[in-house]
PDB file of C-alpha atoms in Angstrom:
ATOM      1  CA  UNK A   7       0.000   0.000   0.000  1.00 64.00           C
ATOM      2  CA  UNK A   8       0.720   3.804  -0.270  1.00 65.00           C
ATOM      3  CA  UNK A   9       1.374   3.700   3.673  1.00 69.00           C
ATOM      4  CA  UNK A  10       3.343   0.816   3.711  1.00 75.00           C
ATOM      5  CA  UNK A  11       6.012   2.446   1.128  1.00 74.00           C
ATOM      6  CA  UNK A  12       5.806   5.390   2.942  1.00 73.00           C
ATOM      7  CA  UNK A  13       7.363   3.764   5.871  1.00 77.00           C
ATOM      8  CA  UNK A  14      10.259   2.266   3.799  1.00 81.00           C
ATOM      9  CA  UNK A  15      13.784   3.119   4.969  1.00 82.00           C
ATOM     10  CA  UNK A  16      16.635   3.880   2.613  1.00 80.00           C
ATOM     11  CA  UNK A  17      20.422   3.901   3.395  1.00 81.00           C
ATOM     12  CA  UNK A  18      21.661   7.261   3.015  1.00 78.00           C
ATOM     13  CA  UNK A  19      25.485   8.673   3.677  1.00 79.00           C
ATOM     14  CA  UNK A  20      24.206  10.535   6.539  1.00 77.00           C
ATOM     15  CA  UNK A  21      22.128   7.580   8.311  1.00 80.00           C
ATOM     16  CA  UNK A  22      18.597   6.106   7.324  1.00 83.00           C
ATOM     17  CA  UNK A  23      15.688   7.706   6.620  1.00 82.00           C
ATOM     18  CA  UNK A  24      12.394   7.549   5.526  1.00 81.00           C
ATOM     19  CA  UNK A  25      11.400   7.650   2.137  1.00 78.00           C
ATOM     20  CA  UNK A  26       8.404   9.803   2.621  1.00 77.00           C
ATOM     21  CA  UNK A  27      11.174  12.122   4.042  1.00 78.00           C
ATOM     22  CA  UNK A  28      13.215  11.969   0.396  1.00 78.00           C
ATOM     23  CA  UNK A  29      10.351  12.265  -2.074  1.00 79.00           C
ATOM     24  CA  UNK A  30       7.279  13.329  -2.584  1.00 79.00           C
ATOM     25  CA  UNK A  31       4.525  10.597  -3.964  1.00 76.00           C
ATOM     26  CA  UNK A  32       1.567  10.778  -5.934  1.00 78.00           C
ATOM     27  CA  UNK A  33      -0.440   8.296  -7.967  1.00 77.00           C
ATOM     28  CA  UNK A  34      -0.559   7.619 -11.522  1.00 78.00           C
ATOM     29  CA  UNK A  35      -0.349   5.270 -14.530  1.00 79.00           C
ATOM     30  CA  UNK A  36       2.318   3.365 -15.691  1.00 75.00           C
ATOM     31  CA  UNK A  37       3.454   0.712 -17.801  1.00 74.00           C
ATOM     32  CA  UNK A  38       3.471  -2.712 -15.871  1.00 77.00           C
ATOM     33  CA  UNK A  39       6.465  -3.718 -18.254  1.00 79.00           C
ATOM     34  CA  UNK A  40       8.323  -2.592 -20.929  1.00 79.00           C
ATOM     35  CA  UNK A  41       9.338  -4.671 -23.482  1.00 80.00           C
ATOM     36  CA  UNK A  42      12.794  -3.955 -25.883  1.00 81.00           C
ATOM     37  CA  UNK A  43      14.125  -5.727 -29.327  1.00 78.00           C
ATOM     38  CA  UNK A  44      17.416  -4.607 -29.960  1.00 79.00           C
ATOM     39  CA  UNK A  45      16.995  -1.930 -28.090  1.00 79.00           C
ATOM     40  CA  UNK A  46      13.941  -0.510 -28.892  1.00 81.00           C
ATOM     41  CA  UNK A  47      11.105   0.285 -26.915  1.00 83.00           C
ATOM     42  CA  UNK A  48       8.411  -2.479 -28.492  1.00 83.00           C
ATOM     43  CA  UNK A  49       4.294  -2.661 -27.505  1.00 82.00           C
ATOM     44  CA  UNK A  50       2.390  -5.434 -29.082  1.00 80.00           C
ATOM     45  CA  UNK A  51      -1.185  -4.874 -30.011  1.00 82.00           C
ATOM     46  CA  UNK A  52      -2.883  -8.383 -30.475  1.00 80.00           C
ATOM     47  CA  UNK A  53      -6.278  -9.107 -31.402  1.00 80.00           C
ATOM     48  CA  UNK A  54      -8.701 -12.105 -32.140  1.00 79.00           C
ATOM     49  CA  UNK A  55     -11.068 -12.056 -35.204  1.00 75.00           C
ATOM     50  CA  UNK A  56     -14.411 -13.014 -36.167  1.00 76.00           C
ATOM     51  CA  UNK A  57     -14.971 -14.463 -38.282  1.00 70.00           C
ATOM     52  CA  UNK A  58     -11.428 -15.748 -38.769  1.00 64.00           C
ATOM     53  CA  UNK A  59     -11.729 -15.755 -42.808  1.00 59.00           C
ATOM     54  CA  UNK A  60     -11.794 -11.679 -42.393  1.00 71.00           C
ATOM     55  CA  UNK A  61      -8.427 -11.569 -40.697  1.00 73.00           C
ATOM     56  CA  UNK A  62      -6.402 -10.785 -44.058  1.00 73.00           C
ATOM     57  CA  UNK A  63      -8.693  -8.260 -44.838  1.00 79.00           C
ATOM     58  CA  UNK A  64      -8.802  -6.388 -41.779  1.00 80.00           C
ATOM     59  CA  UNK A  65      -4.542  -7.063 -41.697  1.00 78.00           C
ATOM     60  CA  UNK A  66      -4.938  -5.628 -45.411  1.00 82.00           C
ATOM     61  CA  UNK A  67      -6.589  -2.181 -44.246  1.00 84.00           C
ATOM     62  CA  UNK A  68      -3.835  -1.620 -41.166  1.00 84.00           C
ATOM     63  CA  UNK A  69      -1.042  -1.834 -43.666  1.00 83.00           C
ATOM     64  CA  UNK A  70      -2.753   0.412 -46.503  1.00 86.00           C
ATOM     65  CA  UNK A  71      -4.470   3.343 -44.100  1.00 85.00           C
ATOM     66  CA  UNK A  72      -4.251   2.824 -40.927  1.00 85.00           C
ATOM     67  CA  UNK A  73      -0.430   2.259 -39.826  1.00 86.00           C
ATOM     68  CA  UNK A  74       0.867   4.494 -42.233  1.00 88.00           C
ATOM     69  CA  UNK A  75      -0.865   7.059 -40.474  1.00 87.00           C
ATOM     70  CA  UNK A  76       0.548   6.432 -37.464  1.00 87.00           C
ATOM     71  CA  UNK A  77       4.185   6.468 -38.687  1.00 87.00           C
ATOM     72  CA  UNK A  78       3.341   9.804 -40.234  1.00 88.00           C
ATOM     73  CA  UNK A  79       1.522  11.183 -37.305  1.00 88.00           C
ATOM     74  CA  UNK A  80       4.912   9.818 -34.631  1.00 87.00           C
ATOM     75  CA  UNK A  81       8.417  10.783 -36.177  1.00 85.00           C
ATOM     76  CA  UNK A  82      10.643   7.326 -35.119  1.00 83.00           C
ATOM     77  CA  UNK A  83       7.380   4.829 -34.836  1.00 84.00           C
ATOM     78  CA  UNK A  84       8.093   1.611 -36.859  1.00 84.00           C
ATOM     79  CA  UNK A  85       5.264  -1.083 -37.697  1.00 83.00           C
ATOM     80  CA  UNK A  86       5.550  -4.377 -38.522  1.00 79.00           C
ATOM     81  CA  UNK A  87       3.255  -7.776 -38.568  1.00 77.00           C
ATOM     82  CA  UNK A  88       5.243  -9.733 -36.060  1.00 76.00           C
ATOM     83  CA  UNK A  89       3.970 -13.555 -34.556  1.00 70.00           C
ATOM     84  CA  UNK A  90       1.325 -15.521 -36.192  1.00 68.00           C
ATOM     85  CA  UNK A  91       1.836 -12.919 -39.857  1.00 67.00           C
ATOM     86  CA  UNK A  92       5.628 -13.789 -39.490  1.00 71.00           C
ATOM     87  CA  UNK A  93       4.951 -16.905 -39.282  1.00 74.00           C
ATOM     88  CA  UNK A  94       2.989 -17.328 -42.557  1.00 74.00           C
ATOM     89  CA  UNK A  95       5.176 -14.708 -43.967  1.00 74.00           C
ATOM     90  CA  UNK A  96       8.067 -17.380 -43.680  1.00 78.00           C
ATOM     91  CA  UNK A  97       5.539 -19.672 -44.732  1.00 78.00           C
ATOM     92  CA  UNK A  98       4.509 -18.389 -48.274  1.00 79.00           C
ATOM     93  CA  UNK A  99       8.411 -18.366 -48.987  1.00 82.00           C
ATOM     94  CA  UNK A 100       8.731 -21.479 -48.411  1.00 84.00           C
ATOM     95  CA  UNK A 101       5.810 -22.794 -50.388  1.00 81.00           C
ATOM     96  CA  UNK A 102       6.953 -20.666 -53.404  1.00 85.00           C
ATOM     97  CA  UNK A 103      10.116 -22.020 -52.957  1.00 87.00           C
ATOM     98  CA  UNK A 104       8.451 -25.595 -52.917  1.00 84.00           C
ATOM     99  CA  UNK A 105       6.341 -24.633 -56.231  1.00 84.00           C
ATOM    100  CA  UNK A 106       9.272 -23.945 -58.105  1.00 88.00           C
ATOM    101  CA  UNK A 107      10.930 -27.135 -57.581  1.00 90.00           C
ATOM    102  CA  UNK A 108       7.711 -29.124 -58.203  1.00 87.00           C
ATOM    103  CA  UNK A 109       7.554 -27.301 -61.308  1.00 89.00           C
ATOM    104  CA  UNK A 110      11.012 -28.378 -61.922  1.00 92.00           C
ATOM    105  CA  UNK A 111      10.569 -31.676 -61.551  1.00 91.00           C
ATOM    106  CA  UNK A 112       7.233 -32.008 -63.376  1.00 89.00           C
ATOM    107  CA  UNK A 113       9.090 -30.900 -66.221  1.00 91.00           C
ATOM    108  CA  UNK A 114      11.951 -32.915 -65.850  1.00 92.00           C
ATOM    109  CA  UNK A 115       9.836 -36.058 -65.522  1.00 90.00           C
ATOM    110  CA  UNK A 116       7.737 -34.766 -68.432  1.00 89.00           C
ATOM    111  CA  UNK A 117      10.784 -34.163 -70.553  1.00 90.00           C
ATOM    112  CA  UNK A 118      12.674 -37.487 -70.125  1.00 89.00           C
ATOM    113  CA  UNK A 119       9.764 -40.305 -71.546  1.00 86.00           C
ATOM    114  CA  UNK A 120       8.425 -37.002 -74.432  1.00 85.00           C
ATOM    115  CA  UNK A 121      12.097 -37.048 -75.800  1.00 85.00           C
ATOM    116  CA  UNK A 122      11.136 -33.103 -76.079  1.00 85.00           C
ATOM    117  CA  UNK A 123      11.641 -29.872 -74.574  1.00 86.00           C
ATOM    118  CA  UNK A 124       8.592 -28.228 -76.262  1.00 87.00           C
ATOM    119  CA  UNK A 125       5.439 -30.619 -75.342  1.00 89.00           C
ATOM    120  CA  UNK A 126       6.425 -30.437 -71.222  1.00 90.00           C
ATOM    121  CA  UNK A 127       5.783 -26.569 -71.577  1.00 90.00           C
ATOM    122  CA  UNK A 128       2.615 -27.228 -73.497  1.00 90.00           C
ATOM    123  CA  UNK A 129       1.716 -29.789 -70.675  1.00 89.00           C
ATOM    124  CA  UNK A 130       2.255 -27.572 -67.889  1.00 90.00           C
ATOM    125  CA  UNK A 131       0.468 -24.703 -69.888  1.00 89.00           C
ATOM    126  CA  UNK A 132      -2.599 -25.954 -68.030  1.00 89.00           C
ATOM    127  CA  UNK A 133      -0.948 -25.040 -64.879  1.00 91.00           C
ATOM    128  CA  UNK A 134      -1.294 -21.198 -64.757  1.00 91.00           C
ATOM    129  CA  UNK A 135      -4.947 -21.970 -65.588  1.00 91.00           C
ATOM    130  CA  UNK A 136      -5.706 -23.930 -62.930  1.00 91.00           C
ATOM    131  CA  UNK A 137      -4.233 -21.180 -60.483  1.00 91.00           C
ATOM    132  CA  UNK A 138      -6.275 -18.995 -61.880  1.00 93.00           C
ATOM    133  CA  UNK A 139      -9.233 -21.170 -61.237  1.00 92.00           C
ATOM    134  CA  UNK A 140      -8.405 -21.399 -57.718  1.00 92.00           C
ATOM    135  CA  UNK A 141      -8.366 -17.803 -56.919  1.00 92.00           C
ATOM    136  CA  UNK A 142     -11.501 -18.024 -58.702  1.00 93.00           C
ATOM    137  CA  UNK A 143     -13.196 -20.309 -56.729  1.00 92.00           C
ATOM    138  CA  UNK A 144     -12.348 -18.534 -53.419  1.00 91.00           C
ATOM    139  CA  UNK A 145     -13.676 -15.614 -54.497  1.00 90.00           C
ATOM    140  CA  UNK A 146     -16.917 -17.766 -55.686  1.00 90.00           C
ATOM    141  CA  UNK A 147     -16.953 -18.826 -52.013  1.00 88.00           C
ATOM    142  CA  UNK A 148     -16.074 -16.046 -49.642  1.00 86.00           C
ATOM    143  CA  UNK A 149     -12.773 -17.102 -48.399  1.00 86.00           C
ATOM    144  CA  UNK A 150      -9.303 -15.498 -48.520  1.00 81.00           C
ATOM    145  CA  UNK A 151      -6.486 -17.220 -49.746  1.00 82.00           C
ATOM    146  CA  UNK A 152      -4.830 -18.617 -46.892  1.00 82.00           C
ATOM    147  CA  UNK A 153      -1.355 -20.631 -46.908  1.00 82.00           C
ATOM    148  CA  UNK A 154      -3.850 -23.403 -46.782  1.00 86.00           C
ATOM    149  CA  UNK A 155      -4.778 -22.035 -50.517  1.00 88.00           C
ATOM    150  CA  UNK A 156      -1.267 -22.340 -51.310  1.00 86.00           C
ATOM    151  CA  UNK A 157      -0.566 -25.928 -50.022  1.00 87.00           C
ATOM    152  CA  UNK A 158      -3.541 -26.642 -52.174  1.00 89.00           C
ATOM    153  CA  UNK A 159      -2.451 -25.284 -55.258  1.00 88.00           C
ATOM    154  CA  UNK A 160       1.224 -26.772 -55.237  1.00 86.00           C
ATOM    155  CA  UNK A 161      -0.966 -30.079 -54.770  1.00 88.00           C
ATOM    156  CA  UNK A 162      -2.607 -28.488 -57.948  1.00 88.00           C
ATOM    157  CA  UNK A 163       0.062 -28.157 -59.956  1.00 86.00           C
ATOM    158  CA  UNK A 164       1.092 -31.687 -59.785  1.00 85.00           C
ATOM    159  CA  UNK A 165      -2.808 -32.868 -60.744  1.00 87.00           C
ATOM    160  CA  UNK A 166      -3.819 -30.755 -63.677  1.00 87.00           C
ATOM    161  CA  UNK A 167      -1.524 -32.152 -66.095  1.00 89.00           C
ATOM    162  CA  UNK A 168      -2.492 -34.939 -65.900  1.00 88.00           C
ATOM    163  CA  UNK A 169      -5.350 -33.854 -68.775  1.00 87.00           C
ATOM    164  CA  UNK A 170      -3.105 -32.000 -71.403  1.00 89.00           C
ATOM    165  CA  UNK A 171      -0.695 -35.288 -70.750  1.00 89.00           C
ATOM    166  CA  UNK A 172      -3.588 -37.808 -71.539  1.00 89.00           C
ATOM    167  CA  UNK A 173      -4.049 -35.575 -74.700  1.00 90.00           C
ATOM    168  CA  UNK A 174      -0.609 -35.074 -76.059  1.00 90.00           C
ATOM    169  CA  UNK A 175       0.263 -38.951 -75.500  1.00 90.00           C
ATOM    170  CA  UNK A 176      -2.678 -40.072 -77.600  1.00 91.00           C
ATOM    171  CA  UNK A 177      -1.800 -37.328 -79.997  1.00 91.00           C
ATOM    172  CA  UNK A 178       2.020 -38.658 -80.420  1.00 90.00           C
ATOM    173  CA  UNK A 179       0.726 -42.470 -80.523  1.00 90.00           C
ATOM    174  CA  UNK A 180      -1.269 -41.187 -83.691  1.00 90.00           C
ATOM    175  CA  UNK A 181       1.469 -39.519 -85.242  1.00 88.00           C
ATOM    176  CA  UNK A 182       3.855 -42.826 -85.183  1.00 88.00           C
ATOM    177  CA  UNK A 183       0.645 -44.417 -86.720  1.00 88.00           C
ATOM    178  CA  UNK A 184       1.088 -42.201 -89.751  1.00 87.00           C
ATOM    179  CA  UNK A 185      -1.586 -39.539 -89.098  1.00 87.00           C
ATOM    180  CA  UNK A 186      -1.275 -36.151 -89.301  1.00 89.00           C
ATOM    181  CA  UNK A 187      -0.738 -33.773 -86.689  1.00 87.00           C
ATOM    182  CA  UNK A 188      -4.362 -32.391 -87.337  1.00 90.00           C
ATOM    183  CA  UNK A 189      -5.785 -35.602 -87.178  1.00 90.00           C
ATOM    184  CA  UNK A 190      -3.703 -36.977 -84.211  1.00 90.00           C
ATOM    185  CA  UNK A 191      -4.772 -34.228 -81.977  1.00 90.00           C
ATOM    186  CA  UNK A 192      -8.707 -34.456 -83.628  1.00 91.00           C
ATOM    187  CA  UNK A 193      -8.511 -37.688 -82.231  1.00 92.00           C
ATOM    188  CA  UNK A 194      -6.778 -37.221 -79.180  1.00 90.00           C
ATOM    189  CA  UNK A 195      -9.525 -34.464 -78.161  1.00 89.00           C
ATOM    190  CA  UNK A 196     -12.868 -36.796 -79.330  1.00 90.00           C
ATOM    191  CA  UNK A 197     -11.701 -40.011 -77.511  1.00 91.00           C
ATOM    192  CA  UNK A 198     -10.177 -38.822 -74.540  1.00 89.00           C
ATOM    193  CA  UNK A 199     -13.098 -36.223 -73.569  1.00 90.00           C
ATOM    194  CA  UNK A 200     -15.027 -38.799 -71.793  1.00 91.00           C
ATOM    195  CA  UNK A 201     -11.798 -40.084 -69.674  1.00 90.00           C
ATOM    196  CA  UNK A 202     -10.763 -36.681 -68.731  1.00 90.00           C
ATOM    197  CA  UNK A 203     -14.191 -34.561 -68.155  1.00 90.00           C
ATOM    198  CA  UNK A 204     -15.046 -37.352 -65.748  1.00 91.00           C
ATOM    199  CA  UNK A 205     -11.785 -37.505 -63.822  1.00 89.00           C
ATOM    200  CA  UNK A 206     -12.409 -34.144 -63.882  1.00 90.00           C
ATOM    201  CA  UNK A 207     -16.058 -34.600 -62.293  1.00 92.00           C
ATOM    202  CA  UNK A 208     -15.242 -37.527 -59.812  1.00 92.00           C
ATOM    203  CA  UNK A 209     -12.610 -35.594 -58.511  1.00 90.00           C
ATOM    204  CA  UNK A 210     -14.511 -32.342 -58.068  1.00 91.00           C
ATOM    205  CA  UNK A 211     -17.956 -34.108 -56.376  1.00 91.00           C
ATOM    206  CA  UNK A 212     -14.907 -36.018 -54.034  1.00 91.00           C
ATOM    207  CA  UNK A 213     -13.932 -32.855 -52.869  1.00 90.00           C
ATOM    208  CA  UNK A 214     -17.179 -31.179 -52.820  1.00 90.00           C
ATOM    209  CA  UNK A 215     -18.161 -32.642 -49.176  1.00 89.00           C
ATOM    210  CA  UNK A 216     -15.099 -31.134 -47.400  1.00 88.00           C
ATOM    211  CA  UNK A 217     -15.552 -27.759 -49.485  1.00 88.00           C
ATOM    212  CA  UNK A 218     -19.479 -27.606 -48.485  1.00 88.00           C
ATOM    213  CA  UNK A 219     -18.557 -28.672 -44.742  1.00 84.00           C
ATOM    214  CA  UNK A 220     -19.812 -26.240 -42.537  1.00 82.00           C
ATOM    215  CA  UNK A 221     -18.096 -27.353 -39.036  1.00 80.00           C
ATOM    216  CA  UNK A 222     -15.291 -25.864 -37.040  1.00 78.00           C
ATOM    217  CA  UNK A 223     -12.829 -28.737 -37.166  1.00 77.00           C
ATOM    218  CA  UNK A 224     -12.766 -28.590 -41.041  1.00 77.00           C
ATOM    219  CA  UNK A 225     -12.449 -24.439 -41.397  1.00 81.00           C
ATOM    220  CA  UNK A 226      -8.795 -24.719 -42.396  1.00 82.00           C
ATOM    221  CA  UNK A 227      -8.764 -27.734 -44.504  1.00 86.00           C
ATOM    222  CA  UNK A 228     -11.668 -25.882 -47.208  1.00 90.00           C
ATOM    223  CA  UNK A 229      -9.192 -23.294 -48.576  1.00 90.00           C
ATOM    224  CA  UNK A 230      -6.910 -26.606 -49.466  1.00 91.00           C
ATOM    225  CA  UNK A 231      -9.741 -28.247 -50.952  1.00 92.00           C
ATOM    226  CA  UNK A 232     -11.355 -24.945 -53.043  1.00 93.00           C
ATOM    227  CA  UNK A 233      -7.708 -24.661 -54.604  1.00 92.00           C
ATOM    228  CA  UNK A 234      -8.013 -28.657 -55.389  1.00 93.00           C
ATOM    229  CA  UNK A 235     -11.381 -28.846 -57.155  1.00 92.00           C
ATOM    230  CA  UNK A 236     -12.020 -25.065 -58.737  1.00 94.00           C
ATOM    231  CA  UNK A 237      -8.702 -25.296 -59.945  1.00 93.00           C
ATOM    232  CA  UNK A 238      -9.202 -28.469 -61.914  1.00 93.00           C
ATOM    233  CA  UNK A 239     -12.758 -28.177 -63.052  1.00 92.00           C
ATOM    234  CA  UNK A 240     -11.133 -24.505 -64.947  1.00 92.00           C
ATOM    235  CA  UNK A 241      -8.371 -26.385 -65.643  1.00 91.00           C
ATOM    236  CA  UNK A 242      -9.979 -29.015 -67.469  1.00 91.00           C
ATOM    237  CA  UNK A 243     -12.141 -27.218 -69.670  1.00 89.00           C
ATOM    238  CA  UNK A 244      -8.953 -24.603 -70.836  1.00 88.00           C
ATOM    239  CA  UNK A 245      -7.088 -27.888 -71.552  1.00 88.00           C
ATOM    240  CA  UNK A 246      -9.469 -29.104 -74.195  1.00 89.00           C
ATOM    241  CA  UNK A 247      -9.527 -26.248 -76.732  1.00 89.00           C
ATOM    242  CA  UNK A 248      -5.496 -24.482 -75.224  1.00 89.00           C
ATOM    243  CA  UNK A 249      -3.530 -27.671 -75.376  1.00 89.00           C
ATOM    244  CA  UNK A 250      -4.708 -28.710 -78.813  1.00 90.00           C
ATOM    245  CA  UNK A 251      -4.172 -25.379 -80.243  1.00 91.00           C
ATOM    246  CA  UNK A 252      -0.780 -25.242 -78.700  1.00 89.00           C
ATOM    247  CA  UNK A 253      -0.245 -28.541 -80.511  1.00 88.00           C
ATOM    248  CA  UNK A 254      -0.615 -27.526 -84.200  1.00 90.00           C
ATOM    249  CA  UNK A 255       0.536 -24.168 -83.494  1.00 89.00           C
ATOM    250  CA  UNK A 256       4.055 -25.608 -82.572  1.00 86.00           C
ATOM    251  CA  UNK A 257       3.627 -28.349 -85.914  1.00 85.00           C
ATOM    252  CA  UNK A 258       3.346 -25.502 -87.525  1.00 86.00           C
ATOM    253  CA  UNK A 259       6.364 -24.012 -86.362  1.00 86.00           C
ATOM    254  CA  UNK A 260       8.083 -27.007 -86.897  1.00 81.00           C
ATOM    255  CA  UNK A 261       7.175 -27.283 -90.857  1.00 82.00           C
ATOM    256  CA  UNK A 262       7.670 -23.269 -91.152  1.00 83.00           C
ATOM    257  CA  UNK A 263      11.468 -23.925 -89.641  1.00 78.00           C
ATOM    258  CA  UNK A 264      12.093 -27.115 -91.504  1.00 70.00           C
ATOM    259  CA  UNK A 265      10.764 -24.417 -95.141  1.00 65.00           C
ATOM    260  CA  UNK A 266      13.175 -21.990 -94.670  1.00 62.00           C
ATOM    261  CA  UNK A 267      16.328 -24.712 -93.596  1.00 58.00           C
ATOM    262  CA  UNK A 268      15.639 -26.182 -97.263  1.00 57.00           C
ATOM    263  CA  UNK A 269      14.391 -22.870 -98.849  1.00 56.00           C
ATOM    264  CA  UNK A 270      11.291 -24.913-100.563  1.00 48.00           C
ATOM    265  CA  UNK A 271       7.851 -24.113-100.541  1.00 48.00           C
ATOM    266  CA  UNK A 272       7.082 -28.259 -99.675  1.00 45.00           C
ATOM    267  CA  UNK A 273       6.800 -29.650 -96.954  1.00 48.00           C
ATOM    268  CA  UNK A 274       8.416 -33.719 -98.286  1.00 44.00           C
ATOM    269  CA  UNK A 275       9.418 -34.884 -94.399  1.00 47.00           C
ATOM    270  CA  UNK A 276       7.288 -37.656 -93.295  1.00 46.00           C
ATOM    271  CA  UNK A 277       4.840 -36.938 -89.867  1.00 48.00           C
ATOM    272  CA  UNK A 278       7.114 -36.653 -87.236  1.00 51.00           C
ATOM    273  CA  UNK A 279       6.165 -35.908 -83.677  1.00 53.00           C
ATOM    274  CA  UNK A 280       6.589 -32.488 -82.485  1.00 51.00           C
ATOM    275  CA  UNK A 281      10.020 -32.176 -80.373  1.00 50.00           C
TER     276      UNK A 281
END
């Protein structure tokens, strides 16, 4: 109590005395502690949202308006998202990070059975697509992407190929059967539309349940699983008129560089499969 420190006696040179004797007290406010990184004076404002899928837009509105007020309004005040935004900060790097070498990969393991460094590009031209889809499909259902969006579309990246590849195979088994390139991918595109559109389907209505799922234990899973299934239902339907498009428009290519090696207007090379 007040009294109590009062009464409390300091050592001075000339003897003890009381502290009420040495200074004069009065009540106020004051900081219980004061916290310091490397120096500087910190205070951490924390805060709990709801609902939780508005916290990047209300983290969105400090940055652009309301911290940069501050900074201008206290010469020497520095901001920064700090805990839980570091966190995901260091997060995001390291998915993007993981993307690229998936990417990588995909067309390394692409490149080595295709014998070609063309067709794994067209393959993987299904990929931005199916990103696109994704951000698409959160915005369809109210939620912000989330590093659970991004775990979902690395998963992507490695699942919607999987069309333009069914395509492109069929298309290069027709070409070593002696059909043209127009007719390869003709066929490619009528027999395989079936196969993929309902892999495409079956996969979509398997993750439709945990996108539709309402409770509290499956909140952070849905951004995952939005990324999964809009991203490859977009995907999909891109795949069927981009990849066979970016099939003869490379053929062409091909027979355009193959005119001017040999400086004829005829094209006498036998079908060969684009490399």
């Amino acid at each position: 109590t007040e009294a109590t420190l009062e009464d409390l006696v300091l050592q001075a040179p000339e003897g003890e005395i009381m502290l009420r004797d040495a200074v004069d007290m009065t009540a106020g406010r004051a900081y219980t502690t004061i916290g310091r990184i490397n120096g500087r004076r910190v205070i951490s404002v924390t805060a709990n949202v709801r609902p939780p899928s508005r916290a990047e837009n209300i983290r969105k509105a400090l940055a652009a308006d309301i911290l940069p007020d501050l900074v201008r309004r206290y010469p020497g005040l520095s901001c920064s998202f700090e805990g839980h935004q570091a966190e995901i900060r260091d997060s995001i790097g390291a998915l993007i990070t993981g993307l690229g070498m998936a990417l990588i990969c995909i067309y390394a393991l692409l490149a080595i059975p295709f014998k070609s460094y063309v067709q794994p590009v067209i393959i993987m031209f299904s990929i931005p697509f199916g990103i696109i889809g994704a951000v698409m499909g959160h915005l369809l259902m109210g939620y912000s992407l989330s590093v659970m969006s991004l775990f979902g579309v690395v998963a992507l990246s490695g699942v919607v190929v999987n069309d333009s590849l069914i395509l492109i195979n069929f298309a290069n088994r027709k070409r070593l059967g002696g059909a043209s390139a127009v007719e390869a991918i003709r066929a490619a595109g009528v027999q395989r539309f079936r196969p993929i559109l309902l892999t495409t389907l079956t996969t979509f209505g398997g993750l439709s349940p945990m996108i539709l799922e309402t409770s509290r234990q499956a909140r952070f899973l849905i951004p995952m699983a939005i990324s999964l299934g809009f991203g490859i239902m977009f995907a999909t339907f891109i795949t069927l008129v981009m990849v066979p498009a970016l099939y003869l428009a490379l053929e062409d290519l091909i027979k355009l560089s193959g005119r001017s090696k040999t400086g004829t207007g005829a094209d006498t090379t036998p079908p060969q499969i684009p490399a």
